[in-house]
GROMACS .gro file of C-alpha atoms in nm:
model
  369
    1UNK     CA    1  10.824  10.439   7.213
    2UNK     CA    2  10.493  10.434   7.398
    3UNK     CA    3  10.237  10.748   7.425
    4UNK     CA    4  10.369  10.936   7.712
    5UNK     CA    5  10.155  10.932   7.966
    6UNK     CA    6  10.097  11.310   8.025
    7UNK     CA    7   9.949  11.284   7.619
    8UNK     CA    8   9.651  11.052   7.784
    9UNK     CA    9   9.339  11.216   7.864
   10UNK     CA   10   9.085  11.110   8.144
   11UNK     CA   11   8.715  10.986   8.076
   12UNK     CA   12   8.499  10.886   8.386
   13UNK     CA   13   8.177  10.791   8.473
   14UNK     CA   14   8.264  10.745   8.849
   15UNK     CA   15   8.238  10.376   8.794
   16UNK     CA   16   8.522  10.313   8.575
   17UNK     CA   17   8.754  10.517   8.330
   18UNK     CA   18   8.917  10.552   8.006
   19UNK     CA   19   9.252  10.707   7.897
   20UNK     CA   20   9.222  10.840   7.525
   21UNK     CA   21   9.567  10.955   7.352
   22UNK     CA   22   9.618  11.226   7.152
   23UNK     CA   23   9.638  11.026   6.838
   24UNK     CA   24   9.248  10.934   6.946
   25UNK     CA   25   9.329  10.591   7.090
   26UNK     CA   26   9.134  10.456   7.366
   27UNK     CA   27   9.379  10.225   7.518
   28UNK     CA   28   9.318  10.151   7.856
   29UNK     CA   29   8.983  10.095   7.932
   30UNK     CA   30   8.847   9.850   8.208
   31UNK     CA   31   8.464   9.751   8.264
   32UNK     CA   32   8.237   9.783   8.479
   33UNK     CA   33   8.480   9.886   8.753
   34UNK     CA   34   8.812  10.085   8.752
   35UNK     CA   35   8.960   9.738   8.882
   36UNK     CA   36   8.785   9.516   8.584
   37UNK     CA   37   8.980   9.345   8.383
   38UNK     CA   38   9.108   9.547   8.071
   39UNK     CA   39   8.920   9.504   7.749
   40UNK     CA   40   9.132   9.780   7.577
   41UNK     CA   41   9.490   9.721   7.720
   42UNK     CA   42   9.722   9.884   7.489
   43UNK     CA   43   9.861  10.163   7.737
   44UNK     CA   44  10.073   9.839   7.888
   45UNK     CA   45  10.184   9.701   7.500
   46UNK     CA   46  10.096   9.834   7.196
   47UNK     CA   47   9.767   9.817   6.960
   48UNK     CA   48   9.739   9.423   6.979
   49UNK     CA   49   9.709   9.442   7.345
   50UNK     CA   50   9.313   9.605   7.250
   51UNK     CA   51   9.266   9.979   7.175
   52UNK     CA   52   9.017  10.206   6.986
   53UNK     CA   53   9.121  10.389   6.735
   54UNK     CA   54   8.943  10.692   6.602
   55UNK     CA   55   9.054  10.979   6.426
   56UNK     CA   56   9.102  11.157   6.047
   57UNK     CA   57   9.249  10.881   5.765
   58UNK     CA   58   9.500  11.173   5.692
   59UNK     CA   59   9.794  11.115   5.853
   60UNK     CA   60   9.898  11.448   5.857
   61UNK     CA   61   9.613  11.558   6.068
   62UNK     CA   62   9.688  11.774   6.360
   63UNK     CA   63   9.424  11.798   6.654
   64UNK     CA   64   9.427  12.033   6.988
   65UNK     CA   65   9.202  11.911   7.257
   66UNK     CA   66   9.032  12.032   7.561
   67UNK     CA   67   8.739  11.933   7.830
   68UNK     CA   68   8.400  12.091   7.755
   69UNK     CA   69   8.398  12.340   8.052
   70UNK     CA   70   8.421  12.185   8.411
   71UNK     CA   71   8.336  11.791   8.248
   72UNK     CA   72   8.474  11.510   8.126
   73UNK     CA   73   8.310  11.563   7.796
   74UNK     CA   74   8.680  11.582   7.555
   75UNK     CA   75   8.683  11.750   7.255
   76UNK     CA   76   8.928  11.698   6.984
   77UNK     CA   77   8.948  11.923   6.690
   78UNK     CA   78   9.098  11.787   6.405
   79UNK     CA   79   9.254  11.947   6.102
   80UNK     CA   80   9.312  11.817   5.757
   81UNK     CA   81   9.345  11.945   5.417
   82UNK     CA   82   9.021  11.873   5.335
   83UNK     CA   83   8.879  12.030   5.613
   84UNK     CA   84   8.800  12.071   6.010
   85UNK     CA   85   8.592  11.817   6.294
   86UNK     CA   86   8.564  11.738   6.652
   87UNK     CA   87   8.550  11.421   6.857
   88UNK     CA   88   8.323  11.479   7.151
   89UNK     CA   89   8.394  11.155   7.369
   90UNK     CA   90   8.254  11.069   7.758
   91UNK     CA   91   8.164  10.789   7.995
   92UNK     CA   92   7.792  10.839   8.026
   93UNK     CA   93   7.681  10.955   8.412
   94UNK     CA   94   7.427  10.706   8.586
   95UNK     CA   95   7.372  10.450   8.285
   96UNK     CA   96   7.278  10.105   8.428
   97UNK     CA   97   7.547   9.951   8.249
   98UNK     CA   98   7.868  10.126   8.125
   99UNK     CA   99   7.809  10.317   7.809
  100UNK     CA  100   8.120  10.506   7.581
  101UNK     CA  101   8.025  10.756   7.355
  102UNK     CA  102   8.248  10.879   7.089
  103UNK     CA  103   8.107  11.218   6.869
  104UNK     CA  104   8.221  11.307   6.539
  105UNK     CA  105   8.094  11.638   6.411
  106UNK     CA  106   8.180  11.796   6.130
  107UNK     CA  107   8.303  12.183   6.117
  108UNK     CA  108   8.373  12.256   5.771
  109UNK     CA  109   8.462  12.095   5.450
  110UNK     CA  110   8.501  11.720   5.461
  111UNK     CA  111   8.679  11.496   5.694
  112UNK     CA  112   8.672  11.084   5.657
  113UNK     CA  113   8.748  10.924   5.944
  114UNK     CA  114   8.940  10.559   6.044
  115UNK     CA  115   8.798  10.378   6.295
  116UNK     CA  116   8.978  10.054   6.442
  117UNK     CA  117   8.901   9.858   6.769
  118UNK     CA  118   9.050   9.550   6.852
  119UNK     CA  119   8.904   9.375   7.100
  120UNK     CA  120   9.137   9.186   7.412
  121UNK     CA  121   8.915   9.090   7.738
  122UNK     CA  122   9.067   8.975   8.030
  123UNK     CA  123   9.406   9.201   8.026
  124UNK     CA  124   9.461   9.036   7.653
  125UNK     CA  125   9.416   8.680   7.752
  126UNK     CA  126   9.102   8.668   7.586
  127UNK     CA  127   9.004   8.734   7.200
  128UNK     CA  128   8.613   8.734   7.196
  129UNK     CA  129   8.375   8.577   6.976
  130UNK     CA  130   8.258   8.932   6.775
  131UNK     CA  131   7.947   8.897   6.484
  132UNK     CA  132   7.768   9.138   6.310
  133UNK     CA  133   7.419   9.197   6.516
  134UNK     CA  134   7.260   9.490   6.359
  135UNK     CA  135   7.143   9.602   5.989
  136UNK     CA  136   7.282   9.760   5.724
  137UNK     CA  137   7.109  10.083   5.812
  138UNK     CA  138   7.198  10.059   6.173
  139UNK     CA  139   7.471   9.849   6.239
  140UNK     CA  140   7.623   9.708   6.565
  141UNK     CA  141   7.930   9.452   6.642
  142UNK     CA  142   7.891   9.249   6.895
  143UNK     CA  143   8.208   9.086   7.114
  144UNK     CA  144   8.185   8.841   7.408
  145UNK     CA  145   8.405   8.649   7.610
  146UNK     CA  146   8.364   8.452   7.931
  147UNK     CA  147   8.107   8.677   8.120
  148UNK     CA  148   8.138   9.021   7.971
  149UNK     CA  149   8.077   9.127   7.659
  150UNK     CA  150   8.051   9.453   7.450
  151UNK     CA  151   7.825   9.648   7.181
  152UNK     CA  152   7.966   9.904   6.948
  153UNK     CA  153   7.701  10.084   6.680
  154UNK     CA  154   7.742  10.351   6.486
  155UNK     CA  155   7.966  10.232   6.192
  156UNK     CA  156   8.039   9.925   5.979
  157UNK     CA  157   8.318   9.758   6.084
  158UNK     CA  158   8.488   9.488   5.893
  159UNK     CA  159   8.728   9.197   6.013
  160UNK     CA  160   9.053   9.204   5.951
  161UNK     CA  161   9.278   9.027   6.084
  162UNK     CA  162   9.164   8.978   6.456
  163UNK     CA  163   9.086   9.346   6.473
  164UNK     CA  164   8.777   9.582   6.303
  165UNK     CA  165   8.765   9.859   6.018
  166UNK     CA  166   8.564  10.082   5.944
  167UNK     CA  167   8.540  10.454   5.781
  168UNK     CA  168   8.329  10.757   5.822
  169UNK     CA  169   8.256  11.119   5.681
  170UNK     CA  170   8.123  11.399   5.795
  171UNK     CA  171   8.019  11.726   5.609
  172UNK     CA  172   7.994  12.085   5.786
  173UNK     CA  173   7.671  12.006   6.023
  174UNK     CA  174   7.686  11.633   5.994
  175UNK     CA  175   7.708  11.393   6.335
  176UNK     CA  176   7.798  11.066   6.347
  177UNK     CA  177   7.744  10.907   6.681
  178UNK     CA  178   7.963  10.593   6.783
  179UNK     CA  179   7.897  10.380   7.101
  180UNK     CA  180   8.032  10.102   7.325
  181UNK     CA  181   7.799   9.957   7.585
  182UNK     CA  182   7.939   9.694   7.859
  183UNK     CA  183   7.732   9.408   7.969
  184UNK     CA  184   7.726   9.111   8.120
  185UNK     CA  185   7.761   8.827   7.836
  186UNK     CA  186   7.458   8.596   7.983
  187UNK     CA  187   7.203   8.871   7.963
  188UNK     CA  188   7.006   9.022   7.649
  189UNK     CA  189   7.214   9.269   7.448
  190UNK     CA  190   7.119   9.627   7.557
  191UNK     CA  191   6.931   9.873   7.348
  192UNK     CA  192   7.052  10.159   7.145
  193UNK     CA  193   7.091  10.493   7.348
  194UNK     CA  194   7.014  10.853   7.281
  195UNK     CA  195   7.369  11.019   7.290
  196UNK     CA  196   7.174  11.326   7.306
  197UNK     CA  197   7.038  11.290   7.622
  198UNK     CA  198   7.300  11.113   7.779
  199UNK     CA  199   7.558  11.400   7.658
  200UNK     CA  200   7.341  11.628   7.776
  201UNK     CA  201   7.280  11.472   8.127
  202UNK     CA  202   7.668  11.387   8.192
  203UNK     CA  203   7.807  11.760   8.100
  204UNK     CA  204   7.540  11.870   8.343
  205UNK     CA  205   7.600  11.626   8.594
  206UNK     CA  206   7.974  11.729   8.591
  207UNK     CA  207   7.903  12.124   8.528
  208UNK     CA  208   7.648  12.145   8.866
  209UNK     CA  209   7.898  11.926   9.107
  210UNK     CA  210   8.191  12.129   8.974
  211UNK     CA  211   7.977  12.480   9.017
  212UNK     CA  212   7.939  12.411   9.394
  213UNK     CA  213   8.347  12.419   9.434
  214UNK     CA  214   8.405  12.676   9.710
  215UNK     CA  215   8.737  12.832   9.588
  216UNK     CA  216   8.739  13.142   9.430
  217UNK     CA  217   9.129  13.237   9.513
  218UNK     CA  218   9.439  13.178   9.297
  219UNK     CA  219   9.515  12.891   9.007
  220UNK     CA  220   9.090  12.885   9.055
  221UNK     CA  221   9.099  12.645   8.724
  222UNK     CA  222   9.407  12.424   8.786
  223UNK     CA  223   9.223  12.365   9.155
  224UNK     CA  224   8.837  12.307   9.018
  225UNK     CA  225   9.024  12.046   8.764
  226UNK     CA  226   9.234  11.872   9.048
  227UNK     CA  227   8.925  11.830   9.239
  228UNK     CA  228   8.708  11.697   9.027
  229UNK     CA  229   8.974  11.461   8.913
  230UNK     CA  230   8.935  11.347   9.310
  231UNK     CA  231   8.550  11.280   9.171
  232UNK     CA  232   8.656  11.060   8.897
  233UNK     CA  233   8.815  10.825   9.123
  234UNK     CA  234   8.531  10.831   9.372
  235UNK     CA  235   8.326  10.545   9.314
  236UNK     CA  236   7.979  10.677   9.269
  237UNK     CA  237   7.802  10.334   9.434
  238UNK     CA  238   8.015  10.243   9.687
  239UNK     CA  239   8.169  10.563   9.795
  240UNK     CA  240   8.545  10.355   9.757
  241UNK     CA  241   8.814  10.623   9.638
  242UNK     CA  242   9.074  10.458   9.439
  243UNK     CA  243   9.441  10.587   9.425
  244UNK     CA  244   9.459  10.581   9.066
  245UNK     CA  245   9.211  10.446   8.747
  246UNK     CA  246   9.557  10.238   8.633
  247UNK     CA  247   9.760   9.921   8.722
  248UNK     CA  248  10.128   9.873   8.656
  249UNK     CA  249  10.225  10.235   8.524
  250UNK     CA  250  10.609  10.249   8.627
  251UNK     CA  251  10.779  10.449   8.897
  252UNK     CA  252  11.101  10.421   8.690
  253UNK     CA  253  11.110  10.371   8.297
  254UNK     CA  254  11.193  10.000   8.242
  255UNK     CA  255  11.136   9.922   8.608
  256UNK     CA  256  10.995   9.642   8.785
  257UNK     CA  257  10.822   9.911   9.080
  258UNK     CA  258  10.511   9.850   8.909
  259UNK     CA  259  10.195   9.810   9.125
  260UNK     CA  260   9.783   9.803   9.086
  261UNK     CA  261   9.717  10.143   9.272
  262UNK     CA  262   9.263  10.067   9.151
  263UNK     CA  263   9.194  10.019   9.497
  264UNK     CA  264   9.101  10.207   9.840
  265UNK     CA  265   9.449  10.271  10.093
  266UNK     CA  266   9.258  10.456  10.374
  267UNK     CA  267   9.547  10.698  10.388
  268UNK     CA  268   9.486  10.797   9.999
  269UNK     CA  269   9.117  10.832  10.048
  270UNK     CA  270   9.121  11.037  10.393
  271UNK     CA  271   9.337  11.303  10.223
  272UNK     CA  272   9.121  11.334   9.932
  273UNK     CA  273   8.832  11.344  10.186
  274UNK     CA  274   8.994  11.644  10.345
  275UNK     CA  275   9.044  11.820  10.005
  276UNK     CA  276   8.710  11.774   9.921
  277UNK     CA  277   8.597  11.888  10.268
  278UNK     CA  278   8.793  12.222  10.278
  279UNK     CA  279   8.597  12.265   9.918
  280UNK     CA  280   8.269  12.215  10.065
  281UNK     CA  281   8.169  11.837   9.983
  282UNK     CA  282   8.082  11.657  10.259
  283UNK     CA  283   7.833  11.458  10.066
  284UNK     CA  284   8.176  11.195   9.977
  285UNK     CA  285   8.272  11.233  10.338
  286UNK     CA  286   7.963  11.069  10.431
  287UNK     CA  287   7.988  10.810  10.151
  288UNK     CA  288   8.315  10.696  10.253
  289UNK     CA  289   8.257  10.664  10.632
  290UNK     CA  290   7.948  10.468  10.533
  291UNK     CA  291   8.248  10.286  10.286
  292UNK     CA  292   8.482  10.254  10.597
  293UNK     CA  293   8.213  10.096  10.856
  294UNK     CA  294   8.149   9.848  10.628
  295UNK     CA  295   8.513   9.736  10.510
  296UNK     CA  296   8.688   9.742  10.896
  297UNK     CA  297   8.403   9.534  11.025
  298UNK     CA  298   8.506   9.316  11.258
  299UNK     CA  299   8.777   9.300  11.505
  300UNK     CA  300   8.965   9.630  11.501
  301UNK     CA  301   9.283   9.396  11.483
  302UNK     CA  302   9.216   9.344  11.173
  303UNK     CA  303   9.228   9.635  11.019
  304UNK     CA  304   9.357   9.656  10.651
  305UNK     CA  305   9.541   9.977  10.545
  306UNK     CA  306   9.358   9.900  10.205
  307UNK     CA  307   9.065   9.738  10.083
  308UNK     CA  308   8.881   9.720   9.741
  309UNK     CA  309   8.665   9.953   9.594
  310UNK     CA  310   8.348   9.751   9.760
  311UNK     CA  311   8.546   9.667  10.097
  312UNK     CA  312   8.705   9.342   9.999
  313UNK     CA  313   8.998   9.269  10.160
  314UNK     CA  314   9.144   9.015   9.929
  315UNK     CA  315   9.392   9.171   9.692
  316UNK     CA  316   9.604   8.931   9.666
  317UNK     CA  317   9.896   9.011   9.410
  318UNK     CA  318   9.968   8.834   9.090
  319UNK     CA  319  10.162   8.930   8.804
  320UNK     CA  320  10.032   8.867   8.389
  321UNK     CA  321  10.202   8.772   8.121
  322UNK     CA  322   9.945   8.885   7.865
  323UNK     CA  323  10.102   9.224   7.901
  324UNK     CA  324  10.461   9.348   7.828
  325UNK     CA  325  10.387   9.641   8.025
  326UNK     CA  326  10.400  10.002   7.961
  327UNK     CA  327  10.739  10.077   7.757
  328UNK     CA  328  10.822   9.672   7.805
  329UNK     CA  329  10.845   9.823   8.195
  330UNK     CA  330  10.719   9.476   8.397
  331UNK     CA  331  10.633   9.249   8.520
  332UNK     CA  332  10.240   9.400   8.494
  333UNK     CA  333  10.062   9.335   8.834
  334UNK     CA  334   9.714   9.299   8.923
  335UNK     CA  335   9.618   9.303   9.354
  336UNK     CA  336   9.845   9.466   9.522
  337UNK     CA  337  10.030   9.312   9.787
  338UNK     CA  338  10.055   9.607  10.064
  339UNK     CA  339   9.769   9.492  10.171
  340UNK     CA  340   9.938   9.271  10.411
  341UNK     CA  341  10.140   9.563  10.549
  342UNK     CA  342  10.139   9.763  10.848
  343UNK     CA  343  10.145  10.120  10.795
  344UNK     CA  344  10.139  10.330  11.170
  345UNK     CA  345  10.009  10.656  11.047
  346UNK     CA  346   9.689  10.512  10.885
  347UNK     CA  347   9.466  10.520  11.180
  348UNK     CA  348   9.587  10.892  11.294
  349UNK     CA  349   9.493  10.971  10.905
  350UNK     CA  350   9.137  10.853  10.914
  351UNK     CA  351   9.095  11.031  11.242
  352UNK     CA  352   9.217  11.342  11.135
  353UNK     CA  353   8.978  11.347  10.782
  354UNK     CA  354   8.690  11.235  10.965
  355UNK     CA  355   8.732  11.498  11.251
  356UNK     CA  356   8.783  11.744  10.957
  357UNK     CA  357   8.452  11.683  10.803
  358UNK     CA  358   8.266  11.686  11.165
  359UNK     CA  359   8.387  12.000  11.215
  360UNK     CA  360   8.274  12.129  10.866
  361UNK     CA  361   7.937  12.047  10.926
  362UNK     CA  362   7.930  11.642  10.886
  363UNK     CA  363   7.624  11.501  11.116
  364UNK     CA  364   7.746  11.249  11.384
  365UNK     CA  365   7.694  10.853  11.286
  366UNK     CA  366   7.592  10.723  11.598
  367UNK     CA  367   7.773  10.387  11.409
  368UNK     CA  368   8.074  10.561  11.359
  369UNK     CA  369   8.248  10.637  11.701
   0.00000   0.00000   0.00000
């Protein structure tokens, strides 16, 4: 059976995002976008379609989890028989390329950790070249394919059998940092980073946006959550909101109603816009009108009722075979093709968010009309 979904937590740098089990598995992850292709794909297949495993070689360890305040920052607290630790894992805010820390810290006694990742670019199709690039007392795996490729430091890894191994323990007090950094394959590999600072700078990125929230009335924590999920999927460059951070996730166990939902339907976006509005943001609002100028330029005609997370309007659909699909639910899809559809309420939609956010306080675009 595969992880339920509702056992997935959310990472998110507002570029892309990462769901992480409860068993400490990383396995969807796409880079640099949200509609990359997958280089950890396991949440549509199992462990061979690329995950990252990380959690206490006891396999009677038993965790509880939770974000670190109003963040993305997840902590997992592990305990064994030997003793307690916590996983402290994010997507780092405002890196120039896409950066994945994973935290171990020990709590008391001693807990040695497994580590596995196996590599699969392109939605599986593609096993990368991976070597050994770093030393002995800092060492770092390297993995490219095509025109991405990845950096992970922090621990030895060893091959075996198309996938890497690797163990770690930590003491009461002791920290063990582990990172992934995405890059482009054709340019130099990037430099280590200060997990420190960047821990530091993403809880408080997430903290101050989520301290400006206006509510103050009933289910105040459930709504602060829901809202700055709506920031997760808010592309922080473009200002594109996508529907969701997944493709192919099943509207029916075993179904074939499985579509890519990583792109912008204007109808999706201009409700989020006016939840985000009637909480005070209208910093997005202005983002995504900027967003919506540039994708429906042109003839009005030929207005899309969705468009990609920069404004591309070819999404044309294809299905993969490199992927069962989630619970062997498929065929797995990547594009989506509603974007060829007419929808009548889409236009009354936009109207309505935009007029929203005018009348919240949003300055007149003398572009916009």
């Amino acid at each position: 059976m595969p992880t339920p979904i509702e056992d997935y937590a959310l990472l998110s740098d507002c570029r892309t995002a990462a769901l992480v089990s409860r068993d400490g598995s990383i396995d969807w992850f796409c880079a640099p976008r949200y509609d990359s292709p997958s280089i950890f794909g396991a949440l549509l297949g199992d462990a061979e379609h690329g995950h990252w495993m990380l959690r206490p070689a006891d396999p009677d360890a038993t965790s509880t989890r939770r974000y670190d305040g109003d963040t993305f920052v997840l902590v997992t607290r592990w305990q064994t028989a030997t003793g307690v630790a916590e996983v402290h894992e994010f997507l780092a805010a405002d890196e120039p390329t896409t950066t994945l820390i994973r935290r171990i810290r020990g709590v008391s006694g001693s807990v040695e950790f497994a580590q596995t990742v196996r590599f699969r670019f392109d939605y599986a199709r593609a096993r990368p070249w991976v070597r050994q690039v770093g030393t002995k007392e800092a060492p770092a795996l390297l993995a490219a394919a095509g025109p991405e490729a990845v950096v992970v430091r922090g621990a030895r890894l060893r091959p075996i059998d198309h996938a890497h191994h690797g163990t770690s323990t930590v003491g009461e007090g002791d920290t063990i940092d582990l990172s992934m950094i995405w890059f482009p394959s054709y340019t130099a590999t990037p430099d280590p980073v200060d997990a420190d600072a960047l821990l530091e700078d993403t809880w408080a990125q997430w903290s101050d946006w989520a301290a400006t929230i206006s509510h103050r009335g009933v289910h105040q924590d459930r709504v602060i959550r829901s809202l700055l999920v709506l920031r997760a999927l808010t592309h922080a460059d473009t200002g594109g909101i996508v529907a969701a951070a997944t493709t192919s996730l099943p509207e029916a166990f075993g179904g074939s109603r499985n579509w890519d939902y990583r792109y912008v339907w204007l109808r999706d976006a201009a409700l989020t816009l006016e939840a985000l509005t009637d909480h005070g943001f209208l910093e997005p609002a202005d983002h995504w009108r900027q967003w919506l100028l540039r994708a429906i330029a042109g003839d009005a005609k030929d207005t899309q009722i969705m468009y990609g997370i920069a404004g591309e309007r070819d999404l044309t659909e294809r299905e993969l075979t490199s992927l069962p699909g989630y619970g062997g639910a498929a065929p797995v899809r990547v594009g989506n093709g509603a974007v060829g559809q007419y929808q009548a309420d889409v236009a009354g939609e936009v109207f309505v968010a935009l007029e929203a956010a005018k009348l919240a306080g949003l300055a007149d675009d003398p572009q916009a009309w």
